[in-house]
CSV table of C-alpha atoms in Angstrom, one decimal:
chain,number,residue,atom,x,y,z
N,204,MET,CA,24.7,-13.5,-20.7
N,205,GLU,CA,21.9,-15.0,-22.5
N,206,TYR,CA,22.3,-15.2,-26.4
N,207,GLN,CA,19.2,-12.9,-27.0
N,208,ILE,CA,20.6,-10.2,-24.7
N,209,PHE,CA,24.0,-10.4,-26.1
N,210,MET,CA,22.5,-10.0,-29.6
N,211,SER,CA,20.5,-7.0,-28.5
N,212,LYS,CA,23.5,-5.5,-26.8
N,213,LEU,CA,25.5,-6.0,-30.2
N,214,LYS,CA,22.8,-4.0,-32.1
N,215,GLU,CA,22.8,-1.3,-29.6
N,216,LYS,CA,26.6,-0.9,-30.4
N,217,GLY,CA,26.0,-0.8,-34.0
N,218,TYR,CA,26.8,-4.4,-35.1
N,219,GLN,CA,24.5,-6.3,-37.4
N,220,PRO,CA,26.1,-9.7,-37.9
N,221,GLN,CA,24.6,-12.3,-40.4
N,222,ILE,CA,23.3,-15.5,-38.4
N,223,PHE,CA,23.8,-19.0,-39.7
N,224,GLY,CA,23.5,-22.4,-38.2
N,225,HIS,CA,21.4,-23.3,-35.3
N,226,SER,CA,18.6,-20.6,-34.9
N,227,ASP,CA,17.2,-21.3,-31.6
N,228,ASN,CA,20.2,-20.6,-29.4
N,229,VAL,CA,19.7,-20.7,-25.6
N,230,CYS,CA,23.4,-20.5,-24.6
N,231,ASP,CA,24.1,-18.5,-21.5
N,232,MET,CA,27.8,-17.2,-22.1
N,233,ILE,CA,30.0,-16.0,-19.3
N,234,ASN,CA,33.5,-15.8,-21.2
N,235,VAL,CA,35.0,-15.2,-24.5
N,236,ARG,CA,37.9,-17.4,-26.2
N,237,ILE,CA,39.9,-17.5,-29.4
N,238,PHE,CA,39.1,-20.7,-31.2
N,239,ASP,CA,41.9,-23.1,-31.4
N,240,PRO,CA,41.6,-25.4,-34.3
N,241,MET,CA,44.3,-27.7,-32.8
N,242,ARG,CA,41.9,-28.1,-29.7
N,243,PRO,CA,38.5,-28.3,-30.9
N,244,HIS,CA,36.7,-28.5,-27.6
N,245,PHE,CA,33.5,-26.5,-27.0
N,246,GLU,CA,31.5,-25.4,-24.1
N,247,SER,CA,28.1,-23.8,-24.3
N,248,SER,CA,29.1,-21.1,-21.7
N,249,SER,CA,32.0,-19.9,-23.8
N,250,LEU,CA,31.7,-17.4,-26.8
N,251,TYR,CA,34.2,-18.5,-29.5
N,252,LEU,CA,36.1,-16.1,-31.8
N,253,THR,CA,37.7,-17.0,-35.1
N,254,SER,CA,38.3,-16.1,-38.7
N,255,THR,CA,36.5,-17.8,-41.5
N,256,ASN,CA,39.9,-19.4,-42.5
N,257,THR,CA,39.8,-21.6,-39.3
N,258,MET,CA,36.2,-22.6,-39.0
N,259,PRO,CA,35.0,-25.7,-37.1
N,260,ALA,CA,33.7,-28.6,-39.0
N,261,ALA,CA,30.0,-28.2,-39.8
N,262,ASN,CA,29.0,-31.6,-38.1
N,263,THR,CA,30.7,-30.6,-34.7
N,264,ASN,CA,28.1,-31.9,-32.3
N,265,ALA,CA,28.1,-29.2,-29.6
N,266,GLU,CA,26.0,-26.2,-28.7
N,267,PHE,CA,27.9,-23.0,-28.5
N,268,THR,CA,28.1,-19.6,-30.1
N,269,LEU,CA,30.9,-18.6,-32.8
N,270,MET,CA,31.9,-15.0,-33.8
N,271,CYS,CA,33.7,-15.0,-37.2
N,272,PHE,CA,35.1,-12.4,-39.6
N,273,GLY,CA,36.9,-12.3,-42.7
N,274,GLU,CA,36.2,-13.4,-46.4
N,275,ARG,CA,32.7,-14.7,-46.9
N,276,LEU,CA,32.3,-18.6,-47.1
N,277,ASP,CA,29.5,-20.6,-48.4
N,278,PHE,CA,27.5,-20.7,-45.2
N,279,SER,CA,24.9,-23.1,-46.5
N,280,VAL,CA,27.0,-26.1,-45.3
N,281,TYR,CA,26.1,-25.0,-41.8
N,282,GLU,CA,22.5,-25.0,-42.1
N,283,GLN,CA,22.1,-28.1,-39.9
N,284,SER,CA,25.0,-27.3,-37.4
N,285,CYS,CA,24.3,-27.6,-33.8
N,286,PHE,CA,26.1,-24.3,-33.2
N,287,THR,CA,25.3,-20.7,-34.0
N,288,ILE,CA,27.5,-18.5,-36.4
N,289,LEU,CA,27.6,-14.8,-36.1
N,290,TYR,CA,29.4,-13.5,-39.3
N,291,PHE,CA,30.8,-9.9,-39.2
N,292,GLY,CA,32.1,-9.6,-42.6
N,293,THR,CA,35.6,-8.0,-43.4
N,294,SER,CA,35.3,-4.6,-41.8
N,295,PHE,CA,35.9,-5.7,-38.2
N,296,SER,CA,39.2,-7.1,-36.9
N,297,GLN,CA,39.7,-9.9,-34.2
N,298,ALA,CA,40.9,-7.4,-31.5
N,299,ALA,CA,37.7,-5.2,-32.0
N,300,LEU,CA,35.3,-8.1,-31.9
N,301,PHE,CA,37.3,-9.7,-29.0
N,302,ASN,CA,37.3,-6.4,-27.0
N,303,THR,CA,33.5,-5.8,-27.7
N,304,ALA,CA,32.5,-9.3,-26.5
N,305,MET,CA,34.6,-8.9,-23.5
N,306,GLU,CA,33.0,-5.6,-22.8
N,307,LEU,CA,29.6,-6.9,-23.0
N,308,LEU,CA,30.2,-10.0,-20.9
N,309,THR,CA,31.9,-8.0,-18.3
N,310,GLU,CA,29.0,-5.8,-18.0
N,311,ILE,CA,26.6,-8.7,-17.4
N,312,GLN,CA,29.1,-10.3,-15.0
N,313,GLN,CA,29.1,-7.0,-12.9
N,314,ILE,CA,25.2,-7.0,-13.2
N,315,THR,CA,25.1,-10.6,-12.0
N,316,ALA,CA,27.3,-9.9,-9.0
N,317,GLY,CA,25.3,-6.9,-8.0
N,318,MET,CA,22.0,-8.8,-8.4
N,319,HIS,CA,23.4,-11.4,-6.2
N,320,LEU,CA,23.8,-8.8,-3.4
N,321,LEU,CA,20.4,-7.2,-4.2
N,322,LEU,CA,18.6,-10.6,-4.1
N,323,ASN,CA,20.3,-11.3,-0.7
N,324,ALA,CA,18.9,-7.8,0.3
N,325,SER,CA,15.5,-8.5,-0.9
N,326,PHE,CA,15.2,-12.0,0.8
N,327,SER,CA,16.6,-10.6,4.0
N,328,GLY,CA,13.2,-9.4,5.2
N,329,LYS,CA,14.6,-6.0,6.2
N,330,GLY,CA,12.3,-4.0,3.8
N,331,LEU,CA,12.4,-1.6,1.1
N,332,GLN,CA,14.8,0.9,2.9
N,333,TYR,CA,17.5,-1.8,3.3
N,334,LEU,CA,17.2,-2.8,-0.4
N,335,VAL,CA,17.5,0.9,-1.4
N,336,ASP,CA,20.5,1.4,0.7
N,337,THR,CA,22.2,-1.7,-0.7
N,338,ALA,CA,21.5,-0.6,-4.3
N,339,SER,CA,22.9,2.9,-3.6
N,340,ARG,CA,26.2,1.3,-2.4
N,341,ILE,CA,26.5,-0.9,-5.4
N,342,PHE,CA,25.7,1.8,-7.8
N,343,GLY,CA,27.6,4.6,-5.9
N,344,ASN,CA,24.9,7.1,-6.4
N,345,PRO,CA,21.7,8.3,-4.5
N,346,ILE,CA,18.4,6.5,-5.0
N,347,TYR,CA,14.9,7.7,-4.5
N,348,VAL,CA,11.6,5.7,-4.6
N,349,VAL,CA,8.4,7.6,-4.9
N,350,ASP,CA,4.7,6.7,-5.5
N,351,LEU,CA,2.2,8.3,-7.8
N,352,GLN,CA,1.1,10.9,-5.3
N,353,ASN,CA,4.8,12.1,-5.2
N,354,LYS,CA,5.6,10.7,-1.7
N,355,TYR,CA,9.0,9.4,-1.1
N,356,LEU,CA,8.7,5.7,0.0
N,357,ALA,CA,12.5,5.4,0.5
N,358,ILE,CA,15.6,7.6,0.2
N,359,SER,CA,19.0,6.1,0.1
N,360,ALA,CA,21.1,6.7,3.2
N,361,GLY,CA,24.7,7.5,3.4
N,362,ILE,CA,25.0,9.1,-0.1
N,363,VAL,CA,23.5,12.7,0.0
N,364,PRO,CA,23.8,14.7,-3.1
N,365,ASP,CA,25.4,18.2,-2.6
N,366,ASN,CA,22.3,20.0,-3.6
N,367,ASP,CA,20.0,22.2,-1.5
N,368,PHE,CA,16.8,21.2,-3.4
N,369,PHE,CA,17.1,17.5,-2.8
N,370,ARG,CA,18.1,18.1,0.7
N,371,GLU,CA,14.9,20.1,1.3
N,372,GLU,CA,12.6,17.5,-0.5
N,373,SER,CA,14.3,14.6,1.5
N,374,LYS,CA,13.1,16.5,4.7
N,375,SER,CA,9.7,17.1,3.5
N,376,GLY,CA,9.2,13.6,2.5
N,377,TYR,CA,7.4,14.8,-0.8
N,378,ILE,CA,8.4,15.9,-4.1
N,379,SER,CA,7.9,19.8,-4.0
N,380,LYS,CA,5.5,21.8,-6.1
N,381,GLN,CA,8.5,23.0,-8.1
N,382,GLY,CA,9.7,19.5,-8.7
N,383,ILE,CA,6.3,18.3,-9.8
N,384,ALA,CA,6.0,21.3,-12.1
N,385,SER,CA,9.4,20.3,-13.6
N,386,ILE,CA,8.4,16.7,-14.2
N,387,ARG,CA,5.1,17.7,-15.9
N,388,ALA,CA,6.9,20.4,-18.1
N,389,ASN,CA,9.2,17.7,-19.2
N,390,HIS,CA,6.6,14.9,-19.6
N,391,LEU,CA,8.7,12.6,-17.7
N,392,ASP,CA,6.0,10.5,-16.5
N,393,GLU,CA,5.0,9.9,-20.2
N,394,MET,CA,8.7,9.3,-21.3
N,395,VAL,CA,9.3,6.5,-18.8
N,396,ARG,CA,5.8,4.8,-19.9
N,397,LYS,CA,6.8,5.3,-23.5
N,398,TYR,CA,10.2,3.5,-23.5
N,399,ASN,CA,9.3,0.8,-20.7
N,400,HIS,CA,13.0,0.9,-19.5
N,401,PRO,CA,15.1,3.4,-17.6
N,402,TYR,CA,14.9,7.0,-19.0
N,403,TYR,CA,17.8,9.4,-18.8
N,404,TYR,CA,16.9,12.9,-18.0
N,405,THR,CA,18.8,16.0,-17.1
N,406,SER,CA,16.9,18.0,-14.5
N,407,GLU,CA,17.3,21.7,-14.8
N,408,LEU,CA,16.5,22.0,-11.0
N,409,VAL,CA,19.7,20.1,-9.8
N,410,HIS,CA,21.6,20.3,-13.1
N,411,THR,CA,22.4,16.6,-12.8
N,412,GLY,CA,21.4,13.6,-14.8
N,413,MET,CA,19.2,11.0,-13.5
N,414,LEU,CA,17.8,7.5,-14.5
N,415,VAL,CA,14.0,7.2,-14.0
N,416,ASP,CA,12.2,3.9,-14.3
N,417,ALA,CA,8.5,2.8,-13.3
N,418,ILE,CA,7.5,0.2,-10.8
N,419,HIS,CA,4.7,-2.1,-11.1
N,420,ILE,CA,2.3,-4.3,-9.1
N,421,GLN,CA,0.4,-6.7,-11.2
N,422,ASN,CA,1.0,-4.6,-14.4
N,423,ILE,CA,-0.3,-1.5,-12.7
N,424,GLU,CA,2.1,1.4,-12.2
N,425,VAL,CA,2.4,2.5,-8.8
N,426,GLY,CA,5.5,4.7,-8.5
N,427,HIS,CA,9.0,5.4,-10.0
N,428,VAL,CA,12.7,5.0,-8.9
N,429,MET,CA,15.0,7.6,-9.6
N,430,MET,CA,18.9,7.5,-9.4
N,431,LEU,CA,21.0,10.7,-9.5
N,432,GLU,CA,24.3,10.8,-11.5
N,433,SER,CA,25.7,12.9,-8.8
N,434,GLU,CA,28.6,10.9,-7.5
N,435,HIS,CA,29.7,8.4,-10.3
N,436,PRO,CA,29.0,8.7,-14.1
N,437,PHE,CA,26.7,6.0,-15.3
N,438,GLU,CA,28.5,3.3,-17.4
N,439,ASP,CA,27.0,1.5,-20.3
N,440,TYR,CA,25.6,-1.5,-18.2
N,441,VAL,CA,24.0,0.7,-15.5
N,442,PRO,CA,20.6,1.2,-17.2
N,443,ASP,CA,20.0,-2.4,-17.7
N,444,PHE,CA,21.2,-3.2,-14.2
N,445,PHE,CA,18.9,-0.4,-12.9
N,446,HIS,CA,16.0,-1.8,-14.6
N,447,ARG,CA,16.4,-5.3,-12.9
N,448,PHE,CA,16.8,-3.4,-9.5
N,449,CYS,CA,13.5,-1.5,-10.1
N,450,LYS,CA,11.8,-5.0,-10.6
N,451,LEU,CA,13.2,-6.1,-7.2
N,452,VAL,CA,11.6,-2.8,-5.9
N,453,SER,CA,8.3,-3.8,-7.4
N,454,LEU,CA,8.4,-7.2,-5.6
N,455,GLU,CA,9.4,-5.5,-2.5
N,456,LEU,CA,6.2,-3.1,-2.5
N,457,GLN,CA,4.2,-6.4,-3.3
N,458,LYS,CA,5.0,-7.7,0.3
N,459,ASP,CA,3.0,-4.6,1.6
N,460,PRO,CA,-0.9,-5.1,1.4
N,461,ALA,CA,-1.3,-1.4,1.4
N,462,TYR,CA,0.2,-1.4,-2.1
N,463,THR,CA,-1.2,-4.5,-3.4
N,464,ARG,CA,-4.7,-3.9,-2.4
N,465,ASN,CA,-4.8,-0.3,-3.3
N,466,LYS,CA,-2.6,-0.2,-6.3
N,467,GLY,CA,-3.3,2.6,-8.7
N,468,VAL,CA,-6.0,4.2,-6.4
N,469,MET,CA,-5.7,8.0,-6.0
N,470,TYR,CA,-5.1,9.2,-2.7
N,471,SER,CA,-5.3,6.0,-1.0
N,472,TYR,CA,-1.5,6.0,0.1
N,473,PHE,CA,-2.1,9.3,1.6
N,474,LEU,CA,-4.6,7.7,4.0
N,475,VAL,CA,-2.2,4.9,4.8
N,476,ASP,CA,0.5,7.4,5.7
N,477,LEU,CA,-2.0,9.2,8.1
N,478,LEU,CA,-3.0,5.9,9.7
N,479,ARG,CA,0.6,4.6,10.0
N,480,ASN,CA,2.6,8.0,10.5
N,481,PRO,CA,0.4,10.5,12.2
N,482,GLN,CA,3.2,12.6,13.3
N,483,ASN,CA,4.3,13.4,9.6
N,484,ASN,CA,4.2,16.9,8.2
N,485,ILE,CA,0.5,17.4,7.7
N,486,GLU,CA,1.1,20.6,5.8
N,487,ASN,CA,3.2,18.9,3.2
N,488,LEU,CA,0.5,16.2,2.9
N,489,LYS,CA,-2.2,18.9,2.4
N,490,GLU,CA,-0.1,20.5,-0.1
N,491,ARG,CA,0.3,17.2,-2.1
N,492,LEU,CA,-3.4,16.6,-2.0
N,493,GLU,CA,-4.0,20.2,-3.5
N,494,VAL,CA,-1.4,19.6,-6.1
N,495,LEU,CA,-3.4,16.5,-7.2
N,496,GLY,CA,-6.6,18.4,-7.2
N,497,TYR,CA,-8.3,17.1,-4.1
N,498,ASN,CA,-10.5,19.5,-2.3
N,499,LEU,CA,-10.0,19.3,1.6
N,500,LYS,CA,-12.9,20.6,3.5
N,501,SER,CA,-12.9,21.6,7.2
N,502,SER,CA,-14.2,18.4,9.0
N,503,PHE,CA,-13.6,14.7,8.8
N,504,TYR,CA,-15.1,11.2,9.7
N,505,ILE,CA,-13.7,7.9,9.7
N,506,ILE,CA,-15.9,4.9,8.6
N,507,ALA,CA,-14.2,1.5,9.1
N,508,ILE,CA,-15.3,-2.1,8.5
N,509,PRO,CA,-12.7,-4.2,10.3
N,510,PRO,CA,-12.4,-8.1,9.9
N,511,SER,CA,-14.5,-8.7,13.0
N,512,ALA,CA,-17.5,-6.7,11.2
N,513,GLN,CA,-16.9,-8.8,8.0
N,514,SER,CA,-16.9,-12.4,9.6
N,515,SER,CA,-20.5,-13.3,8.6
N,516,SER,CA,-20.2,-11.7,4.9
N,517,HIS,CA,-19.4,-13.8,2.0
N,518,LEU,CA,-18.2,-10.8,0.0
N,519,GLN,CA,-14.5,-10.0,-0.7
N,520,LEU,CA,-13.0,-6.6,0.5
N,521,GLU,CA,-12.5,-5.4,-3.0
N,522,VAL,CA,-16.1,-6.1,-3.8
N,523,ILE,CA,-17.4,-4.2,-0.7
N,524,LEU,CA,-15.2,-1.2,-1.3
N,525,GLU,CA,-16.3,-0.9,-4.9
N,526,HIS,CA,-19.9,-0.5,-3.7
N,527,LEU,CA,-19.1,1.8,-0.9
N,528,LYS,CA,-17.4,4.2,-3.2
N,529,ARG,CA,-20.4,4.9,-5.1
N,530,ILE,CA,-22.1,6.0,-1.9
N,531,PHE,CA,-19.3,8.1,-0.7
N,532,SER,CA,-18.0,9.9,-3.8
N,533,GLY,CA,-15.2,12.4,-3.2
N,534,SER,CA,-13.9,10.3,-0.2
N,535,ILE,CA,-10.4,8.8,0.4
N,536,TYR,CA,-10.5,5.2,0.9
N,537,VAL,CA,-8.0,2.2,1.6
N,538,ILE,CA,-7.8,-1.3,2.5
N,539,TYR,CA,-5.6,-1.2,5.6
N,540,GLU,CA,-4.9,-4.1,7.7
N,541,ASP,CA,-7.7,-6.0,6.3
N,542,THR,CA,-10.0,-3.2,7.2
N,543,ILE,CA,-12.0,-1.1,4.6
N,544,VAL,CA,-11.4,2.7,5.8
N,545,PHE,CA,-13.0,5.8,4.5
N,546,LEU,CA,-12.0,9.3,5.2
N,547,ILE,CA,-15.1,11.3,4.8
N,548,ASN,CA,-14.5,14.9,3.8
N,549,LYS,CA,-17.3,17.3,4.9
N,550,ASN,CA,-17.9,21.1,5.7
N,551,LEU,CA,-18.3,21.8,9.1
N,552,TYR,CA,-22.1,21.4,10.3
N,553,GLN,CA,-22.7,19.3,7.2
N,554,GLY,CA,-22.7,15.9,8.5
N,555,PHE,CA,-23.8,12.8,6.5
N,556,SER,CA,-26.9,13.0,4.2
N,557,GLU,CA,-29.8,10.8,4.8
N,558,TYR,CA,-29.2,9.3,1.4
N,559,GLU,CA,-25.6,8.3,2.3
N,560,LEU,CA,-26.8,6.8,5.8
N,561,SER,CA,-29.8,5.0,4.2
N,562,GLN,CA,-27.7,3.5,1.3
N,563,LEU,CA,-24.9,2.4,3.7
N,564,LYS,CA,-27.3,0.9,6.2
N,565,GLU,CA,-29.1,-1.0,3.6
N,566,TYR,CA,-26.0,-2.3,1.9
N,567,LEU,CA,-24.4,-3.4,5.4
N,568,ALA,CA,-27.7,-5.0,6.5
N,569,ALA,CA,-28.1,-6.9,3.2
N,570,ASN,CA,-24.6,-8.4,3.4
N,571,ASN,CA,-24.4,-9.0,7.3
N,572,LEU,CA,-21.7,-6.3,7.6
N,573,LYS,CA,-21.1,-3.5,10.3
N,574,ALA,CA,-19.4,-0.2,10.0
N,575,GLY,CA,-17.8,1.9,12.8
N,576,ILE,CA,-18.2,5.8,12.5
N,577,SER,CA,-16.0,8.0,14.5
N,578,ASN,CA,-16.9,11.4,15.8
N,579,PHE,CA,-16.2,14.2,13.6
N,580,TYR,CA,-12.6,15.9,13.8
N,581,GLN,CA,-10.8,18.9,12.1
N,582,ASN,CA,-7.1,18.1,12.4
N,583,LEU,CA,-5.7,15.5,9.9
N,584,GLU,CA,-2.9,14.6,12.4
N,585,ASP,CA,-5.7,12.9,14.5
N,586,THR,CA,-6.8,10.5,11.8
N,587,SER,CA,-5.1,7.5,13.5
N,588,ARG,CA,-7.0,8.3,16.6
N,589,PHE,CA,-10.4,8.6,15.2
N,590,TYR,CA,-9.6,5.5,13.1
N,591,GLN,CA,-9.3,3.7,16.5
N,592,GLN,CA,-12.7,5.3,17.4
N,593,ALA,CA,-14.3,3.6,14.6
N,594,ILE,CA,-12.8,0.3,15.3
N,595,ASP,CA,-13.7,0.6,19.0
N,596,ALA,CA,-17.4,1.4,18.1
N,597,ILE,CA,-17.6,-1.8,15.9
N,598,ASN,CA,-16.0,-4.0,18.7
N,599,LEU,CA,-18.3,-2.6,21.5
N,600,GLY,CA,-21.2,-3.0,19.1
N,601,LEU,CA,-20.4,-6.6,18.8
N,602,LYS,CA,-19.7,-7.3,22.4
N,603,LEU,CA,-23.1,-5.7,23.3
N,604,ASN,CA,-25.0,-7.8,20.6
N,605,THR,CA,-26.3,-4.6,19.0
N,606,SER,CA,-28.5,-5.2,15.9
N,607,THR,CA,-28.0,-2.1,14.0
N,608,PRO,CA,-25.3,-2.2,11.3
N,609,LEU,CA,-24.0,1.3,12.0
N,610,CYS,CA,-22.0,1.7,15.2
N,611,TYR,CA,-21.5,5.4,16.1
N,612,TYR,CA,-18.6,5.9,18.4
N,613,SER,CA,-20.8,8.7,20.1
N,614,ASP,CA,-23.2,6.0,21.2
N,615,TYR,CA,-20.5,3.8,22.7
N,616,TYR,CA,-17.8,6.2,24.2
N,617,VAL,CA,-19.3,5.6,27.8
N,618,TYR,CA,-18.7,1.7,27.2
N,619,LYS,CA,-15.2,2.5,26.1
N,620,MET,CA,-14.7,4.4,29.3
N,621,LEU,CA,-15.9,1.1,31.0
N,622,GLU,CA,-13.6,-1.1,29.1
N,623,ILE,CA,-10.6,1.2,30.0
N,624,PHE,CA,-11.7,1.2,33.6
N,625,GLU,CA,-12.1,-2.7,33.5
N,626,LYS,CA,-8.4,-3.0,32.7
N,627,GLU,CA,-7.6,-1.1,35.9
N,628,ASP,CA,-10.4,-2.8,38.1
N,629,THR,CA,-12.1,-5.9,37.2
N,630,GLU,CA,-14.9,-5.2,39.5
N,631,ILE,CA,-16.6,-2.6,37.7
N,632,ARG,CA,-20.1,-4.2,38.9
N,633,PHE,CA,-19.4,-2.3,42.1
N,634,LEU,CA,-20.0,1.0,40.3
N,635,ILE,CA,-23.6,0.2,39.7
N,636,HIS,CA,-26.0,2.4,41.9
N,637,PRO,CA,-27.2,0.5,45.0
N,638,GLY,CA,-30.8,1.6,44.3
N,639,LEU,CA,-30.5,-0.1,40.8
N,640,MET,CA,-28.9,-3.2,42.2
N,641,ASN,CA,-32.0,-3.4,44.7
N,642,LEU,CA,-34.3,-3.2,41.5
N,643,TYR,CA,-32.2,-6.0,39.8
N,644,LEU,CA,-32.2,-8.3,42.8
N,645,TYR,CA,-35.9,-7.7,43.2
N,646,ASP,CA,-36.8,-8.7,39.6
N,647,GLN,CA,-34.6,-11.9,40.1
N,648,GLU,CA,-36.5,-12.7,43.4
N,649,LYS,CA,-40.1,-11.9,42.5
N,650,GLY,CA,-39.9,-12.5,38.7
N,651,THR,CA,-41.0,-8.9,38.0
N,652,ASP,CA,-40.0,-6.7,35.1
N,653,PHE,CA,-39.4,-3.4,36.9
N,654,LEU,CA,-35.9,-3.0,35.3
N,655,ASN,CA,-37.3,-3.0,31.7
N,656,THR,CA,-40.0,-0.6,32.9
N,657,LEU,CA,-37.4,1.7,34.2
N,658,GLN,CA,-35.3,1.6,31.1
N,659,GLU,CA,-38.3,2.5,28.9
N,660,TYR,CA,-39.1,5.4,31.4
N,661,LEU,CA,-35.7,6.8,31.0
N,662,LYS,CA,-35.8,6.5,27.3
N,663,ASN,CA,-38.8,8.7,27.2
N,664,PRO,CA,-39.0,11.0,30.5
N,665,GLY,CA,-42.2,12.7,31.0
N,666,GLN,CA,-44.1,10.7,28.3
N,667,SER,CA,-46.1,8.4,30.5
N,668,SER,CA,-48.6,7.6,27.6
N,669,LEU,CA,-45.9,6.8,25.2
N,670,VAL,CA,-44.0,4.7,27.9
N,671,ALA,CA,-47.2,2.8,28.6
N,672,LYS,CA,-47.9,2.1,24.9
N,673,ASN,CA,-44.5,0.7,24.4
N,674,LEU,CA,-44.7,-1.5,27.4
N,675,HIS,CA,-48.3,-2.6,26.3
N,676,VAL,CA,-49.6,-1.8,29.7
N,677,HIS,CA,-52.4,0.6,30.8
N,678,LYS,CA,-51.3,4.1,32.2
N,679,ASN,CA,-52.6,3.3,35.6
N,680,THR,CA,-50.4,0.0,35.7
N,681,LEU,CA,-47.4,2.1,34.6
N,682,LEU,CA,-48.0,4.5,37.5
N,683,TYR,CA,-48.3,1.8,40.1
N,684,ARG,CA,-45.1,0.3,38.7
N,685,MET,CA,-43.2,3.5,38.8
N,686,GLY,CA,-44.2,4.1,42.2
N,687,LYS,CA,-42.8,0.8,43.5
N,688,ILE,CA,-39.6,1.3,41.4
N,689,LYS,CA,-39.0,4.8,43.0
N,690,GLU,CA,-39.4,3.1,46.4
N,691,LEU,CA,-37.0,0.3,45.4
N,692,ILE,CA,-34.3,2.7,44.2
N,693,GLY,CA,-34.7,5.3,46.8
N,694,SER,CA,-35.3,8.1,44.3
N,695,ASP,CA,-38.3,10.1,42.9
N,696,LEU,CA,-36.4,10.7,39.7
N,697,THR,CA,-36.8,14.5,39.8
N,698,GLN,CA,-33.3,15.4,39.6
N,699,GLY,CA,-31.1,15.4,36.4
N,700,ASP,CA,-28.3,13.6,38.4
N,701,ASP,CA,-30.9,10.9,39.2
N,702,TYR,CA,-31.4,10.3,35.5
N,703,MET,CA,-27.7,10.4,34.8
N,704,ASN,CA,-26.7,8.0,37.5
N,705,MET,CA,-29.6,5.4,36.7
N,706,ASN,CA,-28.6,5.6,33.0
N,707,LEU,CA,-24.9,5.1,33.6
N,708,SER,CA,-25.8,2.1,36.0
N,709,LEU,CA,-27.7,0.6,33.2
N,710,MET,CA,-25.0,1.0,30.8
N,711,ILE,CA,-22.6,-0.9,33.1
N,712,MET,CA,-25.2,-3.6,33.6
N,713,LYS,CA,-25.6,-3.9,29.8
N,714,TYR,CA,-21.8,-3.8,29.4
N,715,LEU,CA,-21.5,-6.8,31.9
N,716,ASN,CA,-24.3,-8.7,30.2
N,717,MET,CA,-26.6,-8.4,33.2
N,718,LEU,CA,-29.5,-7.2,30.8
């Protein structure tokens, strides 16, 4: 046990020794011995106990810690000594001091042994759950880790308290409304922050004591660890040991970028949970958001900026996120797998405002970024699927060399179908309408630009003047071209199916970089 820790433990037990000799003690003590004046050999790792009648010589050249009792001496002779003297006066016996020292050193030995096991668990790479399970076996009590949104990040396995309240909470994965009300009524969060060490609290809901400590990432509080006193009563050394364990929990959470990059951000962890665990109990999640004051509306969109859409930008993710937060106020956002993700919350039929889209487009274009926007959806459990839509929109937009910074999945879903079909059949070029292939080959052979003329015509059906203007040709020239085009494709383009077939074939050609 380090000297400073030993001294603080003595003060906790009511001892106030006077200190003489070496003031900058850095000894790390592991055992206690009765000082034998006949064998004056000293080790810094030992704590020595003696009466003032058998003190070692002041000029003893060794660093160690000495506890002494009895009639007061002239301690001024020890001012330059290499060792530290703790003088307890005449009110304590040798037996009392020896037992106290043994008790304190035994505590730290138990902590040291336990920390050895916990460090092995932490370095095993098996994650938070394994660390919590290991700690629960060492402490002999159930342990719970929760984030600031009252979601259980880990619940120790094996030791289950005989309590219906905790059993139900464990199933839901969240602290219940009743539990949150109790925490707030007892100012539990404030007490943990105030004391900066494990806080002992007796819950009226479970009629059991518990230790609660905060976990931090880069000095920002991200959650709490709770241990129930349900199986074994807490011994004196447990709070100190528990506090050290909580620091390991903090280190374990720092391995997860979802916590390091979104530390302290309200609601962010809910979005991470939706993306990672789409089958979770959505009603419980909605309830948690409601408790935290978040107003869920009836429809949602996902906006995503994955790494592929950031490659040409010089900005850090946190900088981009900070700006976009101002555009989409009231949204839930997170940095997930190096991707900026926004869950946009809207009323049905509301959609994005012109301001939101113009601001987003302007910012993305100015910083060489692209964003994917999913279709709208109404069930939160579908969030991971619509997140994938936003990612697919970006990837397809990049594949097709689109110039716009906004990639709507609704503009790319046919290309997604082609991508899926391509995995089954590599020759998707065979799906191109034969009439359109005739036109493509005719352009290749004759050097004409009929394919481009057809594309423009299909974009603006029935608007010959506009098509001619866009192509910078006379209207009569356009009519001549369209006559030749209809001849080559074998269709007069009077039926809706003709438009659909030609547009689909053009999309296939674009997907295959034939255009």
